[in-house]
mmCIF file of C-alpha atoms in Angstrom:
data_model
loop_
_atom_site.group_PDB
_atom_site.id
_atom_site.type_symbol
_atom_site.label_atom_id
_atom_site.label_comp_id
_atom_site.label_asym_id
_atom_site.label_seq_id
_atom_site.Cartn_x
_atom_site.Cartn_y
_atom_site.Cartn_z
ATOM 1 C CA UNK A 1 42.614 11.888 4.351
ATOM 2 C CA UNK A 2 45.365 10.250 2.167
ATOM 3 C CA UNK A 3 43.566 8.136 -0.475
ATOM 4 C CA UNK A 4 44.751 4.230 -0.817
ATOM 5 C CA UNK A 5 44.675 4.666 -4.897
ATOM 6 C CA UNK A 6 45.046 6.726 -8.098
ATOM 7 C CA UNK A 7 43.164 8.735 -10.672
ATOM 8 C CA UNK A 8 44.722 8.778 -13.815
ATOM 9 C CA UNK A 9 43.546 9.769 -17.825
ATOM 10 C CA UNK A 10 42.453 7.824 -19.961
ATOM 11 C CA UNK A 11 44.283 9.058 -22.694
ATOM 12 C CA UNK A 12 48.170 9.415 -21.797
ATOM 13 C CA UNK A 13 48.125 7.646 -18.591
ATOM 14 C CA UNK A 14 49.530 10.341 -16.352
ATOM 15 C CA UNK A 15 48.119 10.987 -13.007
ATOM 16 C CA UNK A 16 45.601 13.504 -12.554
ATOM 17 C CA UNK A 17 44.928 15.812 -9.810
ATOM 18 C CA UNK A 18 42.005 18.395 -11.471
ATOM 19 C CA UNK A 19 39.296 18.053 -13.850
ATOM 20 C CA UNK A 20 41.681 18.662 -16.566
ATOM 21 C CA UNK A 21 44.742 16.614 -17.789
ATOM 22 C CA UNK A 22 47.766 18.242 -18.575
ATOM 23 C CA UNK A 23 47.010 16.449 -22.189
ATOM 24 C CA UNK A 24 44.050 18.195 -22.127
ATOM 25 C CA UNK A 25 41.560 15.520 -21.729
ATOM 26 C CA UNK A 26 38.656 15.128 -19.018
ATOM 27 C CA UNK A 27 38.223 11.357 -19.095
ATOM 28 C CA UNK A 28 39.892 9.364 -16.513
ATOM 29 C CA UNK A 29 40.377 5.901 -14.849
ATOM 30 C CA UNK A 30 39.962 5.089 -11.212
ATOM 31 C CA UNK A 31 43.034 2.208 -10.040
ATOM 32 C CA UNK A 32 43.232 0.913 -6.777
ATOM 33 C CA UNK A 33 44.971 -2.032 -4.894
ATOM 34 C CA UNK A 34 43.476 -4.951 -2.895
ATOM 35 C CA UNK A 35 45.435 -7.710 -3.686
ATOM 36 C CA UNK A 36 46.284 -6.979 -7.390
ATOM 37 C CA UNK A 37 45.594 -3.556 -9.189
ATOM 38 C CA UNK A 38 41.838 -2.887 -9.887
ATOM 39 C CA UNK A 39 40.657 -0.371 -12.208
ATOM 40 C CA UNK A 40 37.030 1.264 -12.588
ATOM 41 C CA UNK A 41 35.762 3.330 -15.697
ATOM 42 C CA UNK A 42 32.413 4.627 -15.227
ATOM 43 C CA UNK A 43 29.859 6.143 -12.834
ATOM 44 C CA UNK A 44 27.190 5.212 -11.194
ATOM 45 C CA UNK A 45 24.813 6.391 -13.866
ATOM 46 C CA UNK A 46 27.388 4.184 -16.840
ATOM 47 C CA UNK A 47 28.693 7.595 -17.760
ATOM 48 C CA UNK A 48 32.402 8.219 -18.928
ATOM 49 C CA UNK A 49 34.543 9.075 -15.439
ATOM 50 C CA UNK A 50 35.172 12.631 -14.865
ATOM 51 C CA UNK A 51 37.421 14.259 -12.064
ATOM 52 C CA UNK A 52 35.029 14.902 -9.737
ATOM 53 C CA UNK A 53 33.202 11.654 -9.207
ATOM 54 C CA UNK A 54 36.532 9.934 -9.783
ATOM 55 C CA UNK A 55 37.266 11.783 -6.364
ATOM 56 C CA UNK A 56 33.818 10.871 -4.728
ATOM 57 C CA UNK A 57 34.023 7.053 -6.149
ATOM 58 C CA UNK A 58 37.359 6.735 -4.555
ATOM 59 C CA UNK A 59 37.031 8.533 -1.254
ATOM 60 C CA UNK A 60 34.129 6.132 -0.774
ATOM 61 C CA UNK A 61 36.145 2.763 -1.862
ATOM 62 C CA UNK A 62 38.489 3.728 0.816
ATOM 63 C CA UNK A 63 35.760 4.293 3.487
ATOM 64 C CA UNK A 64 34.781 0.959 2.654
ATOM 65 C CA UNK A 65 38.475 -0.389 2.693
ATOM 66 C CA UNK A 66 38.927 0.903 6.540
ATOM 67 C CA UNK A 67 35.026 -0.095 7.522
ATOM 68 C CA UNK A 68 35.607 -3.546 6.880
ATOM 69 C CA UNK A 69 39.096 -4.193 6.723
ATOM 70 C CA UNK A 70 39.527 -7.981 5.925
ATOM 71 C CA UNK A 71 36.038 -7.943 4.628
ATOM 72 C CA UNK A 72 36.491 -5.633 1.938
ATOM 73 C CA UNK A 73 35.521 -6.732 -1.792
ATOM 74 C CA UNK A 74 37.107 -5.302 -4.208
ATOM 75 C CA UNK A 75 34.481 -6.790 -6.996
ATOM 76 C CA UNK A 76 31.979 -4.937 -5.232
ATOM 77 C CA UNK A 77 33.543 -1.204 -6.732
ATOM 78 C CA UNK A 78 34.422 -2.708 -10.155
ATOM 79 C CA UNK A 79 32.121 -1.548 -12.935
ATOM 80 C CA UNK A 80 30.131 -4.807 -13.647
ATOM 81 C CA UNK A 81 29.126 -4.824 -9.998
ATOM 82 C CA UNK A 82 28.078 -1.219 -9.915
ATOM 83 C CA UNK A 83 25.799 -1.997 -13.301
ATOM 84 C CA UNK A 84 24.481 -5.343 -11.903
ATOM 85 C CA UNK A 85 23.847 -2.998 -8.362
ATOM 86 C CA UNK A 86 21.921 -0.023 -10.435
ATOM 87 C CA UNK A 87 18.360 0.752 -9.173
ATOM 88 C CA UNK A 88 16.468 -0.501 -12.278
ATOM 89 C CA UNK A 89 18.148 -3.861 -11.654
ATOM 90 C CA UNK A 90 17.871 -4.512 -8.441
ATOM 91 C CA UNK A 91 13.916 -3.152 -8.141
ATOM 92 C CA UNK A 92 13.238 -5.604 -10.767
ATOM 93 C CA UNK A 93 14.358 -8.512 -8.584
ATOM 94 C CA UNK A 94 12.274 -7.465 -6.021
ATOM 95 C CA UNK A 95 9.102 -6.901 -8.182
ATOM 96 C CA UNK A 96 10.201 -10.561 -9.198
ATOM 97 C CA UNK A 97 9.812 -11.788 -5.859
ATOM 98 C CA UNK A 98 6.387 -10.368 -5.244
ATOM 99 C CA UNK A 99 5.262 -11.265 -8.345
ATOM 100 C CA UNK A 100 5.798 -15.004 -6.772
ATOM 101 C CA UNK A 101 4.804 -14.148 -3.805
ATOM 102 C CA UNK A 102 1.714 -13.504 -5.573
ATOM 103 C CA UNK A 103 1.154 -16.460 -7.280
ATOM 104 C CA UNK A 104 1.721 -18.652 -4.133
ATOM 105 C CA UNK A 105 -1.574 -16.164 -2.493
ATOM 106 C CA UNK A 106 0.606 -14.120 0.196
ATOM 107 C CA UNK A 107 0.197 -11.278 -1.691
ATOM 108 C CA UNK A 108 -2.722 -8.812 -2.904
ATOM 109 C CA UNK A 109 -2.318 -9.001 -6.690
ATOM 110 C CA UNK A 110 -3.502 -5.206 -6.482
ATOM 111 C CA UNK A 111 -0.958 -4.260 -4.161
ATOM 112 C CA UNK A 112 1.475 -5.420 -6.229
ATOM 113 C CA UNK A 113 0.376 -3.472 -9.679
ATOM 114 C CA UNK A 114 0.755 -0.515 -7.389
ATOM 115 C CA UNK A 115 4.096 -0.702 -6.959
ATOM 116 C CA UNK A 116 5.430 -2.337 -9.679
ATOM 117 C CA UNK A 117 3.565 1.095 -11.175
ATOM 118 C CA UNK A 118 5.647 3.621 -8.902
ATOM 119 C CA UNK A 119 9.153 2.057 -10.273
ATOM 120 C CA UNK A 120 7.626 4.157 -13.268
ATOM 121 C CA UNK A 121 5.867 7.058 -12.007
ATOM 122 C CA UNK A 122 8.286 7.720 -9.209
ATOM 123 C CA UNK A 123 11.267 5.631 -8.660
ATOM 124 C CA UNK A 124 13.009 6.653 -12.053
ATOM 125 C CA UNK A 125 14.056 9.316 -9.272
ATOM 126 C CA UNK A 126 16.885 6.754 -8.493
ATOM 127 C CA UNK A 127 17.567 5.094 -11.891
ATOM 128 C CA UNK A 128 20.695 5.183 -12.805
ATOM 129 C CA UNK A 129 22.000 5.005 -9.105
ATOM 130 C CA UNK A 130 24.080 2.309 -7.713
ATOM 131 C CA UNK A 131 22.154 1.035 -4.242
ATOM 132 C CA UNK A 132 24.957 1.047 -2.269
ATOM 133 C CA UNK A 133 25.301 4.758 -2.692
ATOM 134 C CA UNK A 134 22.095 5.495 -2.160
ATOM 135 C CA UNK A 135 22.318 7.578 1.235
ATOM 136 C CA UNK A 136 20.051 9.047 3.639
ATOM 137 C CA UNK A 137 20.291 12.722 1.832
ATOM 138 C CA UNK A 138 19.153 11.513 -1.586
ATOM 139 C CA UNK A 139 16.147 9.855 0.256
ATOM 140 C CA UNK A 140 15.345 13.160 1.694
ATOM 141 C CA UNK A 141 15.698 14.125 -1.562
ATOM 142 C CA UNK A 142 13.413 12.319 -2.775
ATOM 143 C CA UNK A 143 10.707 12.823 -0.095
ATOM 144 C CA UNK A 144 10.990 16.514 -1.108
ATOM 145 C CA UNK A 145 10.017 15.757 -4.676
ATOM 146 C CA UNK A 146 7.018 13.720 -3.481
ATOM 147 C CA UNK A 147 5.528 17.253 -2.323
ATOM 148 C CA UNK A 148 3.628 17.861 -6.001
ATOM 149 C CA UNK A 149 1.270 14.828 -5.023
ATOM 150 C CA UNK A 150 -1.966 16.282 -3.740
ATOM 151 C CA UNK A 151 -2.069 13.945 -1.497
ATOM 152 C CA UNK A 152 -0.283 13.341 1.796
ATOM 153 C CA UNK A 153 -1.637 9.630 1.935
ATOM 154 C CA UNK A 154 -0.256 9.093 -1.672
ATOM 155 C CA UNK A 155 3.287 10.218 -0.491
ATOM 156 C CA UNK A 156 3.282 7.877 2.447
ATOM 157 C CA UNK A 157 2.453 4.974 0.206
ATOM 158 C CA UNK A 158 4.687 5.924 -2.255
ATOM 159 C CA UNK A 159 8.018 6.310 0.548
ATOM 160 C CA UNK A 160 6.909 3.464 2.307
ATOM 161 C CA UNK A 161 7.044 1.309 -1.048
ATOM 162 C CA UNK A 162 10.527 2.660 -0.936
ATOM 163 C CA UNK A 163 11.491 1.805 2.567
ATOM 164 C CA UNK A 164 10.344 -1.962 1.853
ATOM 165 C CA UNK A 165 12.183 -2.008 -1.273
ATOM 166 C CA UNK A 166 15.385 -0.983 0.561
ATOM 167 C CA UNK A 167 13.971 -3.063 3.671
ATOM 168 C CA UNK A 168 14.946 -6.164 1.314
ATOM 169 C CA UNK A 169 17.821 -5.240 -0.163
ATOM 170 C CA UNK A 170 19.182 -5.246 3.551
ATOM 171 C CA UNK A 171 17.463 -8.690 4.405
ATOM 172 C CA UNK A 172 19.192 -10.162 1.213
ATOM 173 C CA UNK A 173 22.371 -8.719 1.607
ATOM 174 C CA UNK A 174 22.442 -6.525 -0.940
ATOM 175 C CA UNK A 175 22.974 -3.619 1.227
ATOM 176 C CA UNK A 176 25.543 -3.086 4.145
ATOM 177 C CA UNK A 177 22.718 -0.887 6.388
ATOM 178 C CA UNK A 178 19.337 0.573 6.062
ATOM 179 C CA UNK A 179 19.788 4.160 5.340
ATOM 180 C CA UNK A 180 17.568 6.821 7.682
ATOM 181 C CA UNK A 181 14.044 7.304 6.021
ATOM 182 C CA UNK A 182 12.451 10.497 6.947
ATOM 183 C CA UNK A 183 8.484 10.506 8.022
ATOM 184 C CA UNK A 184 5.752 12.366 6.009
ATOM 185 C CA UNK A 185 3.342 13.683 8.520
ATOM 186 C CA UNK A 186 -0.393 14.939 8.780
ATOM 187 C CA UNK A 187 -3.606 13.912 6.656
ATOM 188 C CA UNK A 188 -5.235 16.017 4.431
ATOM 189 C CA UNK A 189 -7.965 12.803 3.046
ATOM 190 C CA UNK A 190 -11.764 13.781 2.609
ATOM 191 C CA UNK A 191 -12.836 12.920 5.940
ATOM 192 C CA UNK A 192 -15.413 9.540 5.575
ATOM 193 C CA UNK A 193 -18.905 9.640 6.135
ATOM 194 C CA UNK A 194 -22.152 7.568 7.071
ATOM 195 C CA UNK A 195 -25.863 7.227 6.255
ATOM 196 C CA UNK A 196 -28.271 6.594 8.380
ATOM 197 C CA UNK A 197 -30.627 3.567 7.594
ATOM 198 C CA UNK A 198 -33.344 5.829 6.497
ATOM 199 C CA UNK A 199 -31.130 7.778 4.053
ATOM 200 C CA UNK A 200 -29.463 4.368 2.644
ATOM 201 C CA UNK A 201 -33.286 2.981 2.080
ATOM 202 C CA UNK A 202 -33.735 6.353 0.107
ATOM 203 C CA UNK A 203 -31.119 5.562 -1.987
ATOM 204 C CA UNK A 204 -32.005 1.683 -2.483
ATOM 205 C CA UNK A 205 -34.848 3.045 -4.013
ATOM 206 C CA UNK A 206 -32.969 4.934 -6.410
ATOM 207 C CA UNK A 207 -31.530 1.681 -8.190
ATOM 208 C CA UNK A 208 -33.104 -0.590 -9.979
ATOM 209 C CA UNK A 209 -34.748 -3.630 -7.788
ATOM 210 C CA UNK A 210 -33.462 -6.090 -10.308
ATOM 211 C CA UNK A 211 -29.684 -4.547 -9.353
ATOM 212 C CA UNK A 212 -30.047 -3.721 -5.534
ATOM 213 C CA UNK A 213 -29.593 -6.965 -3.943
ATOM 214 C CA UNK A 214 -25.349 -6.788 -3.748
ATOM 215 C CA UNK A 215 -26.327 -3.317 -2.364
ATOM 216 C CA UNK A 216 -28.628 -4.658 -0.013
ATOM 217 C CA UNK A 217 -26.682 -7.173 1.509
ATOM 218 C CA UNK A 218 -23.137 -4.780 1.829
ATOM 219 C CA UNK A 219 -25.316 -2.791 3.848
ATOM 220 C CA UNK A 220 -26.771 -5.379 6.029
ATOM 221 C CA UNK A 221 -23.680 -7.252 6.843
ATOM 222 C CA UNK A 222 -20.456 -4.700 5.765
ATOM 223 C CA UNK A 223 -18.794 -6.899 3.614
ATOM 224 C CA UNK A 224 -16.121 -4.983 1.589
ATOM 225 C CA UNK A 225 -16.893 -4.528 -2.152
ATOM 226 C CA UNK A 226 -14.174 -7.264 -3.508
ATOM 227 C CA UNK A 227 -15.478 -9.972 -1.460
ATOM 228 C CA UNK A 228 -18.992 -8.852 -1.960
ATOM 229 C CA UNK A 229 -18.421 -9.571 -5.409
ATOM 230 C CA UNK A 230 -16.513 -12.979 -5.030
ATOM 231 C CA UNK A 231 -18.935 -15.011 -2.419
ATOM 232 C CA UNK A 232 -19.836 -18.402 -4.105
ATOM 233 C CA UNK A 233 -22.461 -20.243 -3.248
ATOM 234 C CA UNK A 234 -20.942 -22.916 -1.272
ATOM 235 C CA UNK A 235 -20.105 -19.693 1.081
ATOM 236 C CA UNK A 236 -23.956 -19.551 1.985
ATOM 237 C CA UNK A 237 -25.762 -21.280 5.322
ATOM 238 C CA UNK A 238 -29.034 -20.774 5.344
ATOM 239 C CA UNK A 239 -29.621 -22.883 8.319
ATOM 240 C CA UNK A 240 -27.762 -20.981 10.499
ATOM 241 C CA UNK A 241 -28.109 -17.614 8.550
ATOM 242 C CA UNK A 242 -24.698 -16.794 7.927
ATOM 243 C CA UNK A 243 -22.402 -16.133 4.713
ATOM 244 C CA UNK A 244 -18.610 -17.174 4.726
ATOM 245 C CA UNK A 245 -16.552 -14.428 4.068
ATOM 246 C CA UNK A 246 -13.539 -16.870 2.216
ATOM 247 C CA UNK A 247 -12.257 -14.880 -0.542
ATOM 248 C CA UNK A 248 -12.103 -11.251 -2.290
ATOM 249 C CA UNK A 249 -11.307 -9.638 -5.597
ATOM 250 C CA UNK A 250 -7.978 -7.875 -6.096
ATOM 251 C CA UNK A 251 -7.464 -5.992 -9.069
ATOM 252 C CA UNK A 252 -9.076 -8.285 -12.117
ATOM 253 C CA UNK A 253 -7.565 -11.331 -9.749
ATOM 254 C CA UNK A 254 -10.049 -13.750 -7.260
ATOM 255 C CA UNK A 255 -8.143 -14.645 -4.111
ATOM 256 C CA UNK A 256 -8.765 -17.630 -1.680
ATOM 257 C CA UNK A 257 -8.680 -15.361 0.916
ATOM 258 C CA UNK A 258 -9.664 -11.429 2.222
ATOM 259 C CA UNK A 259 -7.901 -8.730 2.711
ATOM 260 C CA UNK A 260 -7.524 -9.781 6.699
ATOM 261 C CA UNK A 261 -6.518 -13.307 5.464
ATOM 262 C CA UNK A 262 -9.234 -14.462 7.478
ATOM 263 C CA UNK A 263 -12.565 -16.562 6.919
ATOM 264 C CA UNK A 264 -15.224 -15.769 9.297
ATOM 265 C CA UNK A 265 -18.685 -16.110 8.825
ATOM 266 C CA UNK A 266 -21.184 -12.662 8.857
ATOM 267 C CA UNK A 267 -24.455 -13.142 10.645
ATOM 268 C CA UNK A 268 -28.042 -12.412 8.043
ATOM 269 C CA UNK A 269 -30.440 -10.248 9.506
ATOM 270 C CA UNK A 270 -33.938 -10.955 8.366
ATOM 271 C CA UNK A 271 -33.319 -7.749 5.392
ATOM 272 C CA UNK A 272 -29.655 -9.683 4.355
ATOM 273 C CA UNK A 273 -31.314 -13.379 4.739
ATOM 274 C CA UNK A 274 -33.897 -12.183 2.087
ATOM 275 C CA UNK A 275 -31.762 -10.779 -0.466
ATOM 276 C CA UNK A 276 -29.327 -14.112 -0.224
ATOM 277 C CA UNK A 277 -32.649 -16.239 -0.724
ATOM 278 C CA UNK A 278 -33.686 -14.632 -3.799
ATOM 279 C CA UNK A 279 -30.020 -15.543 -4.933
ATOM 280 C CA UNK A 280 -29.520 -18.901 -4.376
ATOM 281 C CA UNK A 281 -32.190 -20.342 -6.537
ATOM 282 C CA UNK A 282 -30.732 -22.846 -9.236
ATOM 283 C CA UNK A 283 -27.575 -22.047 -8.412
ATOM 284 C CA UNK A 284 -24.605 -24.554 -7.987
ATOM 285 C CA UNK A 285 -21.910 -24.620 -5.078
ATOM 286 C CA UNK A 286 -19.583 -23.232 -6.995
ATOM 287 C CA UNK A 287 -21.691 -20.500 -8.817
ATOM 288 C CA UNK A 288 -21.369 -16.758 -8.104
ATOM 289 C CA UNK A 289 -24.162 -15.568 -5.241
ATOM 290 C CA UNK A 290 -24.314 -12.311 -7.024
ATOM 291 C CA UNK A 291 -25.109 -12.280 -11.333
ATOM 292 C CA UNK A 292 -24.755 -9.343 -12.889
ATOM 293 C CA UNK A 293 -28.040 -9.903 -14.878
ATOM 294 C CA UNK A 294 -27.634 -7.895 -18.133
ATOM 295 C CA UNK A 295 -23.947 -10.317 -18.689
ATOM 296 C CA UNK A 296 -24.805 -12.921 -16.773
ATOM 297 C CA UNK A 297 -21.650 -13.314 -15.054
ATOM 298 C CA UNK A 298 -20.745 -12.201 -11.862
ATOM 299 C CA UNK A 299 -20.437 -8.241 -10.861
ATOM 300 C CA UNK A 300 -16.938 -6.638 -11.776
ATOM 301 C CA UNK A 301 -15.850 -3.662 -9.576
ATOM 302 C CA UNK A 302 -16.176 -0.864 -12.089
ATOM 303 C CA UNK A 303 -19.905 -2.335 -12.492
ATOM 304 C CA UNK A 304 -20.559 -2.694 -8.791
ATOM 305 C CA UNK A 305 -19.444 1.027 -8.739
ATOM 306 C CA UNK A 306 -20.803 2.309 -11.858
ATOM 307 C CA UNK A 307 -24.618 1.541 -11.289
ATOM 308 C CA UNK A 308 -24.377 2.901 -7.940
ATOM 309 C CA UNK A 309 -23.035 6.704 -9.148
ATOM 310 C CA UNK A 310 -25.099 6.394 -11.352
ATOM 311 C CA UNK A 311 -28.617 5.409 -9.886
ATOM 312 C CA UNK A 312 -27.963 7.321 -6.895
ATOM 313 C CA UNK A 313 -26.834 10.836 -8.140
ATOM 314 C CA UNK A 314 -25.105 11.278 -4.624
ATOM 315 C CA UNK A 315 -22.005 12.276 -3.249
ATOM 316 C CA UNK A 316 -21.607 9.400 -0.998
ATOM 317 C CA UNK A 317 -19.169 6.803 -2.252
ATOM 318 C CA UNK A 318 -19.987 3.009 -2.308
ATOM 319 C CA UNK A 319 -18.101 2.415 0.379
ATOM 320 C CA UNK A 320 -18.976 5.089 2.957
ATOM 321 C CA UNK A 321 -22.397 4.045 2.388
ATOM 322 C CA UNK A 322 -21.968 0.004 2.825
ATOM 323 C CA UNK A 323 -18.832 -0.632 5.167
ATOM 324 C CA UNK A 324 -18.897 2.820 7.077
ATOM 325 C CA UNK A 325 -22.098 3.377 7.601
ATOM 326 C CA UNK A 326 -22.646 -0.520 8.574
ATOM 327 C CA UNK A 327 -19.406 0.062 11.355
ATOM 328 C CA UNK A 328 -21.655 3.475 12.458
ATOM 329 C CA UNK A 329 -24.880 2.250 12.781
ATOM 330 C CA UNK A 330 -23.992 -1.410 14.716
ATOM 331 C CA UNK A 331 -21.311 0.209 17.528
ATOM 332 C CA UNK A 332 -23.706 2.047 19.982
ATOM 333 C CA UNK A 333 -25.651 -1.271 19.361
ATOM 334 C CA UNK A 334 -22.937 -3.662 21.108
ATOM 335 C CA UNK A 335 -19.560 -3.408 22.692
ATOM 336 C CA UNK A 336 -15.970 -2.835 21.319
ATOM 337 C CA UNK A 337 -15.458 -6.336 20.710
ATOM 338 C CA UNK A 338 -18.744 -7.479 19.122
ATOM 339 C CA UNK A 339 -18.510 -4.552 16.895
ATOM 340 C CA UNK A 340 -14.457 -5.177 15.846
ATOM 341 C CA UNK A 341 -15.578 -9.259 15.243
ATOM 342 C CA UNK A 342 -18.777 -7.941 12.840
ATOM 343 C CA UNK A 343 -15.941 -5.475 11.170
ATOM 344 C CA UNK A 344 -13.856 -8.896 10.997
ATOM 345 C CA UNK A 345 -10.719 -6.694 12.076
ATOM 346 C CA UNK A 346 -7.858 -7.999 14.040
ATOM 347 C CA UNK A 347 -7.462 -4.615 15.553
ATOM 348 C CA UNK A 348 -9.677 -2.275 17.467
ATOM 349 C CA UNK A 349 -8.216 0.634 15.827
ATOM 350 C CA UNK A 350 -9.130 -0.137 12.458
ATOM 351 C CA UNK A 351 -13.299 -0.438 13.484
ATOM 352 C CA UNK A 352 -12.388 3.140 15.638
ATOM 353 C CA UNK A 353 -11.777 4.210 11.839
ATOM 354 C CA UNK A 354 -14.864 3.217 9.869
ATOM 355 C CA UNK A 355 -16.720 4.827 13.175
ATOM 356 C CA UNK A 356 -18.683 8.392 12.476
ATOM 357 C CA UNK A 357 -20.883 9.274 15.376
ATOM 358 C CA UNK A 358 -23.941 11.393 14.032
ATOM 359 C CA UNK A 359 -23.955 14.785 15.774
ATOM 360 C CA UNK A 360 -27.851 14.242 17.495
ATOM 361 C CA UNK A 361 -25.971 11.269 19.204
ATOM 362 C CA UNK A 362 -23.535 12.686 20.653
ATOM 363 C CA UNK A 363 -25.494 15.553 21.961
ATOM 364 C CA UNK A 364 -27.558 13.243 23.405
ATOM 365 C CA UNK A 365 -25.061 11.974 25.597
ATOM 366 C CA UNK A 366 -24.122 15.167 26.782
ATOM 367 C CA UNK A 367 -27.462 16.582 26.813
ATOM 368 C CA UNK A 368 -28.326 13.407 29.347
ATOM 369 C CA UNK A 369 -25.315 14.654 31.878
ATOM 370 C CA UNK A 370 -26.976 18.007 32.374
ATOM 371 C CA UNK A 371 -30.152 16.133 33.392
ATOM 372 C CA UNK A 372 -28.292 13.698 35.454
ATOM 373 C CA UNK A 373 -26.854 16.787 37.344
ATOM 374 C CA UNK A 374 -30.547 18.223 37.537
ATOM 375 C CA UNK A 375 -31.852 15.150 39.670
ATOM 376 C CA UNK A 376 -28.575 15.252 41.839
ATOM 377 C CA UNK A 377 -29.976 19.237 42.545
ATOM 378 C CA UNK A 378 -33.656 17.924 43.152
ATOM 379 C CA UNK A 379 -32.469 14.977 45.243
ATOM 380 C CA UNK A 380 -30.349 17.506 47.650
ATOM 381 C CA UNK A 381 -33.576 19.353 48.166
ATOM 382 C CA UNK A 382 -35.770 16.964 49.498
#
């Protein structure tokens, strides 16, 4: 392809047609025309202009000239454009943006540490890089390096914080197309477990009765840990034994809302009922249900977590013993739907998830077709 433009040194001017200059020099200029002559000095990374990516830039600015013929803008090649279009740059708009979107509640303040913290444990992959060069190789590039992170969750997270990133470049403009992302396959998590009633009473009994009633109650009803911690008690009904689920802790953050930006009420059996009672006393409608009583302020996470490791001395995490084992023990009880609306999940799929049939269950059910095929024998008999 004949190239609409010229390389030339920096030094004497001449044209150049290999990394070299006849004056000996290395440094070079790329001009082109659109209109009036245009000239371009640096890389994508702000470095000096060698031969090579001289070539590269300008093979691509005349890609672009025949893409979109009338459309083409020349200011979009010129170096101020290309600094202004970096990675670094543009991210940081975009961590702008959630960063309001934040502060007006349509975001998870948590979600939003995480990845405003991959720009700096992963994205400085891309620094340096001008977005609108950013093609579907270097992203598979990338993906590749992701493989030193244990695990495969972790990667997904981390490309699909990518993919949204580049998701609003498009939206905004910023971007012609969104480039190809590859997919990271399989699942290599911990599998999640859950206690039966018996073993969670076991280790009630392990903690402190003057620090079991948040424990108590997650159990009972299967309230996540941040909004276990944030329930207030205007939240509480005793008259018709239910708890308003209206707002959750993200990161060091309270938000109006939960994770399912939902507010649904969860039902107090007579064990849940009884721990809420011996909370409410004294309190105000705008106190905490739950005091943390040695600061007398309302649990944190890393407390909520900390007392139970360390009462409990087991390898079941808070959660697998509260939300998972809750989801496990209540589904044989009910149907799908009863059992999704306790979760408080908009889809079926995610209660499938927190379900973990015990083993002696399951061979029940099988064990009870063998002796369903036994009577059918006896009946033929007669």
């Amino acid at each position: 392809m004949d190239l609409k433009g010229n390389i030339i040194c920096n030094k004497c001017h001449k044209g150049m047609s290999r990394p070299v200059c006849t004056c000996g020099n290395t440094i070079c200029i790329i001009r082109f025309y659109a209109g009036k002559t245009y000239e371009r000095r640096r890389d994508e990374r702000n470095n000096v202009m060698t031969y090579p990516e001289a070539l590269r830039i300008l093979t691509l600015i005349n890609n672009d000239m025949i893409t979109k013929g009338r459309l083409f803008d020349p200011q979009d090649w010129l170096d101020g454009a290309v600094k202004e279009r970096k990675f670094e740059n543009q991210i940081e708009e975009y961590y702008q943006d959630k960063r309001e979107e934040v502060e007006r509640g349509e975001l998870s303040p948590e979600y939003c540490r995480i990845i405003t913290g991959y720009n700096r444990t992963h994205f400085r992959y891309f620094h340096g890089m001008d977005i609108m060069q950013i093609s579907k190789q270097e992203i598979a590039d990338f993906k590749r390096s992701l493989a030193s992170l244990p695990k495969i969750k972790s990667r997904q997270n981390v490309l699909n914080a990518l993919k949204a990133f580049f998701n609003w470049l498009w939206v905004n403009g910023r971007i012609a197309s969104l480039p190809p992302f590859p997919t990271i396959k399989g699942n290599n998590a911990v599998p999640r477990r859950a206690l039966r009633q018996n073993a969670q009473a076991e280790l009630l009994e392990r903690i402190p009765e003057q620090l079991r009633d948040p424990y108590i109650f997650a159990m009972e009803t299967g309230v996540r840990p941040g909004e276990l911690i944030s329930i207030l008690i205007k939240s509480v009904d005793l008259n018709n034994r239910v708890v308003w689920i209206e707002r959750s802790k993200s990161g060091a953050q309270y938000r109006e809302t939960t994770k399912e930006n939902t507010k649904l009420p969860v039902p107090l059996n007579d064990v849940a009922l009884a721990a809420v009672r011996r909370n409410v006393i004294g309190k105000f409608p705008m106190d905490y249900l739950f005091i943390y009583p040695k600061t007398g302020h309302p649990w944190s996470y890393k407390t909520l977590y900390k007392v139970w490791k360390v009462n409990t001395g087991n390898d079941y995490g808070l959660y697998e013993a509260t939300r998972h084992s809750f989801c496990t023990q209540v589904v044989p009880l009910t149907d799908s739907y009863t059992a999704q609306r306790l979760m408080r999940h908009k889809d079926k799929r995610s209660t499938d998830n927190y379900y973990h049939a015990f083993s002696d269950k399951l061979l029940e059910v099988v064990q009870k077709k063998n002796n369903i095929i036994e009577l059918v024998k006896d009946d033929s008999q007669k």
